mmCIF file of C-alpha atoms in Angstrom:
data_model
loop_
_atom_site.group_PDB
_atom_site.id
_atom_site.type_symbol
_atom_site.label_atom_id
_atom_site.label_comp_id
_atom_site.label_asym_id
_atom_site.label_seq_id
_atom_site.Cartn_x
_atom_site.Cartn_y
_atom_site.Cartn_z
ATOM 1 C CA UNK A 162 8.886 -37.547 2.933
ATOM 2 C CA UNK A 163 11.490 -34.669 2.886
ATOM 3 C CA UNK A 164 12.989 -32.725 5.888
ATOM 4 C CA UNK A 165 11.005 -29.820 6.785
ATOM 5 C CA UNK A 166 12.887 -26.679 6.395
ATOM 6 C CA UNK A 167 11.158 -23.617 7.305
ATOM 7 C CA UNK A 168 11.018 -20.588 5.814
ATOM 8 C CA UNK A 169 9.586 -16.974 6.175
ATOM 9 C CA UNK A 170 8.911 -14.665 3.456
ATOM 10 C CA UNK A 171 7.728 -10.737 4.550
ATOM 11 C CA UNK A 172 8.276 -7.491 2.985
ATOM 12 C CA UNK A 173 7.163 -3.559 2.975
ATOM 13 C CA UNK A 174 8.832 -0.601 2.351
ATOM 14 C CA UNK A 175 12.187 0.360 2.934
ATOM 15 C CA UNK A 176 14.680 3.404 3.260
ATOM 16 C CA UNK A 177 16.867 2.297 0.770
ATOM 17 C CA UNK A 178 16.508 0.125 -2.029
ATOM 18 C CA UNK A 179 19.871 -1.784 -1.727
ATOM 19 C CA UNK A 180 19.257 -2.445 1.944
ATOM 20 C CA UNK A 181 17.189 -4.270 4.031
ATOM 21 C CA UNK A 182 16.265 -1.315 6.809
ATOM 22 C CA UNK A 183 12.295 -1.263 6.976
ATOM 23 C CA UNK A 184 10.617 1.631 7.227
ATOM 24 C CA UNK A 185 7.345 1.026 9.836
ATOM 25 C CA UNK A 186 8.091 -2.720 11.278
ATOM 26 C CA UNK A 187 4.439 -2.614 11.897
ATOM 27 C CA UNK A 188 3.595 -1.887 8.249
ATOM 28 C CA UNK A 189 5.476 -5.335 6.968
ATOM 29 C CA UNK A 190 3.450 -7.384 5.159
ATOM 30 C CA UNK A 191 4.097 -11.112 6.267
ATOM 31 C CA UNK A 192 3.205 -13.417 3.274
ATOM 32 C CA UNK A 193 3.626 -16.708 5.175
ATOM 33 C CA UNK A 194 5.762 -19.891 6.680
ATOM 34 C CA UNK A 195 6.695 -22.167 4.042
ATOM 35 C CA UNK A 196 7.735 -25.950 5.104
ATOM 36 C CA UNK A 197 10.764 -25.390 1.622
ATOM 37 C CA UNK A 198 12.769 -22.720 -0.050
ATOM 38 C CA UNK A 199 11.009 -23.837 -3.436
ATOM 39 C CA UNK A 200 7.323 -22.771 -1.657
ATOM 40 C CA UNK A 201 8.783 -19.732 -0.277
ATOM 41 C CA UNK A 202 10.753 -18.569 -3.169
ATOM 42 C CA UNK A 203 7.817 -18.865 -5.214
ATOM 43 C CA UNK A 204 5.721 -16.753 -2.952
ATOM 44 C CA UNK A 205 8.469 -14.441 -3.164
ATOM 45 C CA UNK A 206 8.516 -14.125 -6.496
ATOM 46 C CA UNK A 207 4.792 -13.630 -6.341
ATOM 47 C CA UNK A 208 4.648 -11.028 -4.108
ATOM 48 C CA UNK A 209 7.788 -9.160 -5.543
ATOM 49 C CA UNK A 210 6.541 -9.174 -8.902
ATOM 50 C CA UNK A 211 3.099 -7.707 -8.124
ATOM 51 C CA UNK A 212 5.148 -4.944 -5.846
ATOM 52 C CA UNK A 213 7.607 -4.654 -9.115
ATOM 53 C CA UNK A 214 6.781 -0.796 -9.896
ATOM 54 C CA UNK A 215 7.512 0.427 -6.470
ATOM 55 C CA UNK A 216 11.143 0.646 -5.806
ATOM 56 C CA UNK A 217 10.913 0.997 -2.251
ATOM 57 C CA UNK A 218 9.261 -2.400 -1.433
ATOM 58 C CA UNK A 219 11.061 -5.431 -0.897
ATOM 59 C CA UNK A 220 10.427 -9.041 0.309
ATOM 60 C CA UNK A 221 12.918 -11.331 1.365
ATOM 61 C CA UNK A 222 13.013 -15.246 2.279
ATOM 62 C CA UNK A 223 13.513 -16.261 5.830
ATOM 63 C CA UNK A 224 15.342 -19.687 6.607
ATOM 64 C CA UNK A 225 13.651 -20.440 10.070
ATOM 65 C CA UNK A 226 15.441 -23.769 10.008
ATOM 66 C CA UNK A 227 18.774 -21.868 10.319
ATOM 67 C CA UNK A 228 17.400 -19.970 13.460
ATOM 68 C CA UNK A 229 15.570 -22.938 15.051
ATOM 69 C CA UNK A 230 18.739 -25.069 14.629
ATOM 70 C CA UNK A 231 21.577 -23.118 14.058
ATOM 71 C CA UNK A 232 24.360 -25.997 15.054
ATOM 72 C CA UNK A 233 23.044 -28.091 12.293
ATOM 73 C CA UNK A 234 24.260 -26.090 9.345
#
């Protein structure tokens, strides 16, 4: 079995489309935890394609595993 490596993947609106400033925190949409990157980035890709024709909403991958366990990378 492979090392779990957690990641997050939200998203929601934000003030400007080459940056990563939300607009209403309490408006993100939080897809899931993912135990890979391969998991998350695929439910990244889903939920950023089906948010494709609004330029103002943006989802991004998480790595938990960095945060939990920062001295390992």
């Amino acid at each position: 079995m492979s090392e779990q490596l957690l990641h997050l993947v939200f998203g929601g609106k934000v003030t400007d489309p080459s940056g990563l400033e939300f607009e209403n925190t309490e408006e993100l949409d939080i897809v899931g935890i993912f135990p890979n990157y391969k998991e998350a980035r695929d439910a990244w890709k889903g939920a950023s394609q089906a948010n494709v024709d609004d330029a103002l909403t943006k989802y991004v991958v998480v790595h938990l595993h960095r945060l939990l366990e920062p001295e390992s990378d």
